[in-house]
Coordinates of C-alpha atoms in Angstrom, one line a residue:
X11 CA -70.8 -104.2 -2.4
X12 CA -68.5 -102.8 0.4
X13 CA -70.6 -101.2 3.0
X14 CA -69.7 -99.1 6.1
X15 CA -72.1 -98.1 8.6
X16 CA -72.0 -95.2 11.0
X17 CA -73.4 -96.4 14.4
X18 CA -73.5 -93.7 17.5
X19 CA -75.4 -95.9 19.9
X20 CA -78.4 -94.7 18.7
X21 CA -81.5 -96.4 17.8
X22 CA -81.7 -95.0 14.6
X23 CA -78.2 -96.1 13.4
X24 CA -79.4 -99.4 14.8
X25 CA -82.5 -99.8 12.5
X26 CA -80.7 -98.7 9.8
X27 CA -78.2 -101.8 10.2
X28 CA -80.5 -103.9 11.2
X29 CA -82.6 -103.0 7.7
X30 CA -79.7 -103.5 5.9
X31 CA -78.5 -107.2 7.5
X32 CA -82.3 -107.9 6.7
X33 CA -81.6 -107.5 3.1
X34 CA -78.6 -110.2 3.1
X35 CA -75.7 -107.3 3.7
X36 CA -73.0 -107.3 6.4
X37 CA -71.9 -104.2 6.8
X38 CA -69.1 -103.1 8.4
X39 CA -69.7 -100.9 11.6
X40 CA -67.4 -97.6 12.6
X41 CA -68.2 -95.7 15.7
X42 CA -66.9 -91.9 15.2
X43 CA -65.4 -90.3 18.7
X44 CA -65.3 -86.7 18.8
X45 CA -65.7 -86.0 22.7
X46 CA -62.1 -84.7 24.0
X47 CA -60.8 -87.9 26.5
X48 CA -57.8 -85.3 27.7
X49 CA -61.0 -82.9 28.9
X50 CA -62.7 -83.6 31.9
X51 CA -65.0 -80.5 32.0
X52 CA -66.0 -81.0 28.1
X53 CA -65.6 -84.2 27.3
X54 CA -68.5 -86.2 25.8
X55 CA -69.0 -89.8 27.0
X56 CA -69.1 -92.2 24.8
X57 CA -68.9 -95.4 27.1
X58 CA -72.6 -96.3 27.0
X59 CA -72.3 -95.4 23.2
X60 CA -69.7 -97.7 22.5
X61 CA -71.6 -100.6 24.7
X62 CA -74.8 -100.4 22.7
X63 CA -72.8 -99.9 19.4
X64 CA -70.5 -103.3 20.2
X65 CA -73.8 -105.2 21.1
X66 CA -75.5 -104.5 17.9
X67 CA -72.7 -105.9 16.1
X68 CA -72.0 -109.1 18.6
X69 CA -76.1 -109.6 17.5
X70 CA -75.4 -109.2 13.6
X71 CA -71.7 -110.8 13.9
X72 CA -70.2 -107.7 12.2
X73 CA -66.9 -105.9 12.6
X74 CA -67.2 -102.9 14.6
X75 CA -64.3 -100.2 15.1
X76 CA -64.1 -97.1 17.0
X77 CA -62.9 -94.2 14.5
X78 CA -60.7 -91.4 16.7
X79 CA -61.6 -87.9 15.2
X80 CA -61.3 -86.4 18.3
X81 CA -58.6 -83.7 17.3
X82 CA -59.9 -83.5 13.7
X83 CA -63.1 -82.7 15.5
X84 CA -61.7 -80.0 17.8
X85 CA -59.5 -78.7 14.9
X86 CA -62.7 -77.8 12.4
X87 CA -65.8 -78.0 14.0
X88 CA -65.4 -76.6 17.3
X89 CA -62.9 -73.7 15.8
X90 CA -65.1 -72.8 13.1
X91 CA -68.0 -72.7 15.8
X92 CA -66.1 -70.0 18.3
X93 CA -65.2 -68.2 15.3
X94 CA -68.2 -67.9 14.4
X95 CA -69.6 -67.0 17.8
X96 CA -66.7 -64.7 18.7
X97 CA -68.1 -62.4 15.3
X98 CA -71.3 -62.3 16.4
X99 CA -73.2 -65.0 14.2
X100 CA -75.1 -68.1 15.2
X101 CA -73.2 -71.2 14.1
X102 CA -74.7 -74.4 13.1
X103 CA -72.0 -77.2 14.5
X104 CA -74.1 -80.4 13.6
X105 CA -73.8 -79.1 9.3
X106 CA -70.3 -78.6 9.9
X107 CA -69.7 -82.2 11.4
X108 CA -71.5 -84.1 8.8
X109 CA -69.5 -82.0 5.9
X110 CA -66.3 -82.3 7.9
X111 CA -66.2 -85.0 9.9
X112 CA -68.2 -87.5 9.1
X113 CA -68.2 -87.6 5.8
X114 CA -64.9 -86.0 5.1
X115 CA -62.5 -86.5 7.7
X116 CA -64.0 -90.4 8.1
X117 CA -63.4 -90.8 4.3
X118 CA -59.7 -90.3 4.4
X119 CA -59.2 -92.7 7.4
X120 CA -61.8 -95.6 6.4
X121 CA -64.3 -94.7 4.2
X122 CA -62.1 -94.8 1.1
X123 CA -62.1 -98.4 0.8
X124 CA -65.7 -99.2 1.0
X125 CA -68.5 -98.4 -1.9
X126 CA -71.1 -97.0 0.0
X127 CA -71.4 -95.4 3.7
X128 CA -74.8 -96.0 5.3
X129 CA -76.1 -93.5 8.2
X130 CA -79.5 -93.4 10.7
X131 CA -80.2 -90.1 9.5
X132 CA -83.9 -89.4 8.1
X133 CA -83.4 -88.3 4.6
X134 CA -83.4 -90.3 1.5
X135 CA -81.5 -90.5 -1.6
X136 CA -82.8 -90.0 -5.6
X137 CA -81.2 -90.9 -8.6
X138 CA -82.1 -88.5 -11.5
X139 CA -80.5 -88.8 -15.3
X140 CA -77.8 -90.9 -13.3
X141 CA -77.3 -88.7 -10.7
X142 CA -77.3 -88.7 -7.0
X143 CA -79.6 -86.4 -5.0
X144 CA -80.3 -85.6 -1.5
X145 CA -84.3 -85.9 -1.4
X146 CA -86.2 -85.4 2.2
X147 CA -87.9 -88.0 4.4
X148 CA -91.2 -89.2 4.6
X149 CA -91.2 -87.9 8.4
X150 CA -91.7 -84.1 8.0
X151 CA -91.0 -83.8 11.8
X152 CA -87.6 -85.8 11.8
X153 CA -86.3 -84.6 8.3
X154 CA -82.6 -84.2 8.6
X155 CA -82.0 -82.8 5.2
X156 CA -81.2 -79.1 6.5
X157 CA -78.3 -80.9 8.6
X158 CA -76.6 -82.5 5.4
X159 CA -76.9 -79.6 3.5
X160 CA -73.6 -78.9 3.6
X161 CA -72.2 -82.2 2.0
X162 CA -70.6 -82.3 -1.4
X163 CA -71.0 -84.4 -4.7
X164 CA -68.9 -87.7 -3.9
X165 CA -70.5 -87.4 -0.2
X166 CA -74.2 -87.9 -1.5
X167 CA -73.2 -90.7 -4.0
X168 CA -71.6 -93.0 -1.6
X169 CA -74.6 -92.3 1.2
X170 CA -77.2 -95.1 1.6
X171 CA -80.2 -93.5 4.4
X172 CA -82.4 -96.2 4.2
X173 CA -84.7 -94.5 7.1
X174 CA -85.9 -92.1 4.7
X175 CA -88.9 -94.3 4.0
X176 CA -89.9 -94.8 7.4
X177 CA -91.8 -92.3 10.1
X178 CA -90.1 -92.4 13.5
X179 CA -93.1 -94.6 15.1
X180 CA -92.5 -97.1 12.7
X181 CA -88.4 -97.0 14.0
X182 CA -89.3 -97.4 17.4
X183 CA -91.4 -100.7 16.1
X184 CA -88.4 -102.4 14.1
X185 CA -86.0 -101.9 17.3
X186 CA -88.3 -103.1 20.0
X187 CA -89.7 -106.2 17.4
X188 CA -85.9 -107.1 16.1
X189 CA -85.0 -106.8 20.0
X190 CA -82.1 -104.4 19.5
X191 CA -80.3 -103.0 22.5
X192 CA -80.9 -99.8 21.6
X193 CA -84.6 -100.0 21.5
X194 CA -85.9 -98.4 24.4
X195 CA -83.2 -95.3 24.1
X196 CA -84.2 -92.1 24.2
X197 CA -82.9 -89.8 21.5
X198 CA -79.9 -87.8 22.1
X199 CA -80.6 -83.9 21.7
X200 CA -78.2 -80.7 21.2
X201 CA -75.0 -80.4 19.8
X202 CA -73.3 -83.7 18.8
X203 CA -70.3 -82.9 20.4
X204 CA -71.7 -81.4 23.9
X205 CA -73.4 -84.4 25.5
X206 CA -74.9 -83.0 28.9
X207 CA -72.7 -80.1 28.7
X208 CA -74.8 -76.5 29.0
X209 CA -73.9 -74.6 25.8
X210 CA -73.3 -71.5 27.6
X211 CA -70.7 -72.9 29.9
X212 CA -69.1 -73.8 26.7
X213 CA -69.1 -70.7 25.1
X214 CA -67.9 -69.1 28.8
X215 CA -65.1 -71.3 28.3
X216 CA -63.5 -70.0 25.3
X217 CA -64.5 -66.7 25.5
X218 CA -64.9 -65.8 29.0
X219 CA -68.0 -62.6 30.1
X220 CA -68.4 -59.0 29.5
X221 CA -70.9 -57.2 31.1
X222 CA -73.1 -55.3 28.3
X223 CA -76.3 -53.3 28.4
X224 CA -79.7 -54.8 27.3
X225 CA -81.6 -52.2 25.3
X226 CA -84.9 -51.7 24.3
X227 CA -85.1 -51.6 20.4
X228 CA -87.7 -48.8 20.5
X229 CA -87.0 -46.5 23.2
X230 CA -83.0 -47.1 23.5
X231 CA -84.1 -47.5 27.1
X232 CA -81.4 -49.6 28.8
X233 CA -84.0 -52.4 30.5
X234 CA -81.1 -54.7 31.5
X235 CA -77.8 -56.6 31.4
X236 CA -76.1 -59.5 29.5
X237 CA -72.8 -60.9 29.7
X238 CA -71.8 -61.1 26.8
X239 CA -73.2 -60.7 23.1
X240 CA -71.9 -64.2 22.4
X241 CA -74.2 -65.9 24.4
X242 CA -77.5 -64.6 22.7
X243 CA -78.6 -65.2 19.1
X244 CA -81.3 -63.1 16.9
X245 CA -84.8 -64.5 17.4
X246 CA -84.3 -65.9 21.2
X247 CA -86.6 -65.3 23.7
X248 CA -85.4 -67.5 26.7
X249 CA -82.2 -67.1 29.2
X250 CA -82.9 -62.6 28.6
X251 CA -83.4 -62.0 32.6
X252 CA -86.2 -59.5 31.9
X253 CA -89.9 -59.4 33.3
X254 CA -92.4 -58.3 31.8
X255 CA -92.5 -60.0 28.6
X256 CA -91.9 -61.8 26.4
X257 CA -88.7 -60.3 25.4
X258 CA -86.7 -61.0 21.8
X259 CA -83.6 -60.5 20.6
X260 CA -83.9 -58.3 17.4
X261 CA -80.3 -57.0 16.8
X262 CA -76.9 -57.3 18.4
X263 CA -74.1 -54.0 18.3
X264 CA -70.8 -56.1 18.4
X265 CA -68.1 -53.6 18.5
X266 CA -70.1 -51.9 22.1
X267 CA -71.0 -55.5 23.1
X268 CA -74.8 -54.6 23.4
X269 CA -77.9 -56.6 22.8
X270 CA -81.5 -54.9 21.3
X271 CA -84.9 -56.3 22.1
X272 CA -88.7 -55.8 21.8
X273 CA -91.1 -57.0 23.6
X274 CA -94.3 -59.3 22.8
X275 CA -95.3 -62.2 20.4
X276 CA -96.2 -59.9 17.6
X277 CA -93.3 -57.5 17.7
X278 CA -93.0 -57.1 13.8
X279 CA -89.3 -56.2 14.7
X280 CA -88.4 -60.0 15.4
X281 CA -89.6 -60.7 11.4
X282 CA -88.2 -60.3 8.5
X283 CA -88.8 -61.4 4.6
X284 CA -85.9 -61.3 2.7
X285 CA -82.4 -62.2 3.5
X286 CA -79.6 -63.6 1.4
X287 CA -77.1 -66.4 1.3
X288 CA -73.5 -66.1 0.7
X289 CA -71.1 -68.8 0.0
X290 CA -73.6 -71.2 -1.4
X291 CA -73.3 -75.0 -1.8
X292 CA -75.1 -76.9 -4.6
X293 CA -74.8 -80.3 -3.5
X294 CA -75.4 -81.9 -6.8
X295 CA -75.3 -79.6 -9.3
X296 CA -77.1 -76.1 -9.7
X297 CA -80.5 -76.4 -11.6
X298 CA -80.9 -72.9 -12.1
X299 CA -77.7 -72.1 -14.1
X300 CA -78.7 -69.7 -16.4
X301 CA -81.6 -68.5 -13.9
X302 CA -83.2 -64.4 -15.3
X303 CA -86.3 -64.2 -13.1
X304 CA -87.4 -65.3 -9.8
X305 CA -87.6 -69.0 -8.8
X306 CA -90.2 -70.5 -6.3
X307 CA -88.7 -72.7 -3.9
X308 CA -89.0 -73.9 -0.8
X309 CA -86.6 -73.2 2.1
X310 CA -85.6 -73.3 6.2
X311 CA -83.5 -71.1 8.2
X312 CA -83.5 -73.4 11.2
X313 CA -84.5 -77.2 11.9
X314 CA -87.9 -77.0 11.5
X315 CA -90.6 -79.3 10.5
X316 CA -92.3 -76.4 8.3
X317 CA -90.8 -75.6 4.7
X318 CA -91.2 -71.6 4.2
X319 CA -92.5 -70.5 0.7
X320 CA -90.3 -68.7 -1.0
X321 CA -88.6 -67.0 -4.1
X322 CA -84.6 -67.2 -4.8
X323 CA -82.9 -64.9 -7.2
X324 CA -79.1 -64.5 -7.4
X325 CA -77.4 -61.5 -5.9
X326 CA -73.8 -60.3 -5.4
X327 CA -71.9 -62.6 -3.3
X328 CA -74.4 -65.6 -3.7
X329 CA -78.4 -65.4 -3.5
X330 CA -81.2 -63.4 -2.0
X331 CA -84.2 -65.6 -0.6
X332 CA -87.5 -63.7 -0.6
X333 CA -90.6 -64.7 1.4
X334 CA -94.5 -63.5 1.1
X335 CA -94.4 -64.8 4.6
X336 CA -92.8 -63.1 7.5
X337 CA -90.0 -65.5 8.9
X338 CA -89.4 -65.4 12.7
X339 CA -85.7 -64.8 14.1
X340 CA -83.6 -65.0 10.9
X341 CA -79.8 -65.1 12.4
X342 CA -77.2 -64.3 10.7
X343 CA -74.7 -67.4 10.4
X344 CA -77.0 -70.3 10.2
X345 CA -77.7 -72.0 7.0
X346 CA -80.2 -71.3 4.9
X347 CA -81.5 -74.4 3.2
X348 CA -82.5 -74.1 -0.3
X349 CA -85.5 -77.1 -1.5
X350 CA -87.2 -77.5 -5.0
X351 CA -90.8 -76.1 -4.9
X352 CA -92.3 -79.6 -3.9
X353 CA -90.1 -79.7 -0.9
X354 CA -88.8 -82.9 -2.0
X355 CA -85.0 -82.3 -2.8
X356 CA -82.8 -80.5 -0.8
X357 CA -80.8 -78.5 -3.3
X358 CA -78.2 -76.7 -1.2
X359 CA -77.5 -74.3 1.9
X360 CA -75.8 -70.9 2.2
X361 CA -74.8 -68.8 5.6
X362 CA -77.7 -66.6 6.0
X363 CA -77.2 -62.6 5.9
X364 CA -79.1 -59.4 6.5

């Protein structure tokens, strides 16, 4: 069996290889770059990620290449995410890579020729009546389901995730006991593609300021200003400028460039429990074809490590996810994630709605 391995530097991509020589494979190792080399104000390093990446595979004796995606990257994934923004919705970059680039654009250049492609992510994979299924880790608090939720049908049968299995203590363990270079590195957080950059001084850069007022929801008292509705999302409370709180975001006016909130923890304007989900994605298949009443499923509207209760009927344009629970912050434009009512397969996502 052909095997190619995604490796970012990381220690989890490490283990994952590492697990993989263990079991008598050699694997072939492809290092994606996405950061912009022609950009010196947003480019992402990837110098000590190649280092670590090239020493794991001088340790295993493997190939190791360096994939450039770079403007297939900028094309899709960074477009779609300033699109998004620029309408007033909360984009989810990190779904769109996976679905995109490393798993679509990195088929059609090298992925094609081997049988399986093995990642570091924390998820696992089932096989039910001969088909493949997307099924959550054993970690609750590094579950990466809700960022593959995007993929399609011949993306989830070529994935090995042999971390699944595994909590992240146990990781750490493997790399520092199999001596792996990567051991002792932290793990990276944010947006793949950003590295150290601030995501605001992204967004500035493609879509510039605009002064706006900041209002409160229940007076229409104007407590403040913003600049610009793209930088603030529903649900966030940090990075407002206002005393006296806390302070949330509860609704944005686009078209006047003006920002609502309310203030305090238990504000019931910040919660809602209903929403739906348009231009859904069944990864596998849909299990509720010919679906008449309410199902009970389980869901997330952001990377969490709680699964919401909840019930899913269909609707026009796609499905409506009820809760019994309010939900915190629901913004429109991130994925919805859709789970079986044991929280154990990861069904499909949808861009969440009012």
């Amino acid at each position: 069996m052909k095997i190619a391995s995604l490796i970012s530097g990381g220690v989890d991509s490490a283990v994952a290889i590492h697990l993989l020589c263990e079991q008598g494979y050699k694997p072939d190792l492809f290092y994606i770059k996405i950061g912009m080399d022609t950009d010196t104000e947003l480019t992402c390093t990837a110098e000590e990620d190649i280092e670590l990446a090239t020493a794991t595979a001088r340790k295993y004796g493997l190939h190791f290449d360096i994939v450039d995606l770079q403007q297939e990257y900028w094309d899709n994934v960074v477009a779609y995410t300033i699109e998004k923004v620029k309408n007033g919705f909360t984009p989810n970059p990190d779904v769109m890579c996976n679905k995109l680039i490393k798993f679509g654009c990195f088929e059609e250049k090298a992925g094609f020729a081997y049988d399986k492609i093995m990642t570091g992510h924390y998820a696992s994979i089932e096989e039910i009546n001969g088909k493949s299924w997307l099924a959550t880790a054993v970690d609750p608090i590094k579950d990466q389901t809700d960022f593959l939720a995007q993929i399609n049908y011949l993306q989830v049968s070529k994935l090995l995730l042999p971390l699944g299995k595994y909590m992240k203590k146990d990781i750490r363990q493997i790399a520092q006991e199999a001596k792996l270079p990567s051991a002792f590195r932290k793990d990276s957080q944010g947006i793949c593609f950003l590295g150290k950059i601030n995501y605001n001084d992204f967004i500035k850069r493609f879509l510039g300021e605009k002064k706006g007022k900041i209002v409160e929801l229940e007076t229409g008292k104007v407590i403040g200003e913003h600049r610009g509705f793209w930088f603030h999302t529903i649900g966030q409370r940090k990075g407002l400028g206002l005393g006296g709180g806390p302070w949330f975001v509860i609704e944005k006016n686009i078209e006047d460039n003006v920002i609502f909130v309310s203030k305090g923890y238990d504000t019931e304007k910040q919660y809602g429990t209903s929403f739906r989900l348009v231009d859904f994605h069944f990864i596998t298949e849909n299990p509720w074809e010919n679906m008449e009443d309410e199902i009970e499923i389980r869901f997330k509207v952001r990377h969490t490590d709680t699964f919401q209760t909840g019930f899913l009927m269909p609707c026009e344009g796609g499905y409506a996810v009820r809760s019994d629970t309010p939900i915190q912050g629901i913004a429109p434009g991130q994925f919805g994630v859709v789970y079986d009512k044991e929280a154990h397969l990861c069904l499909g996502s949808g861009e969440i709605r009012k």
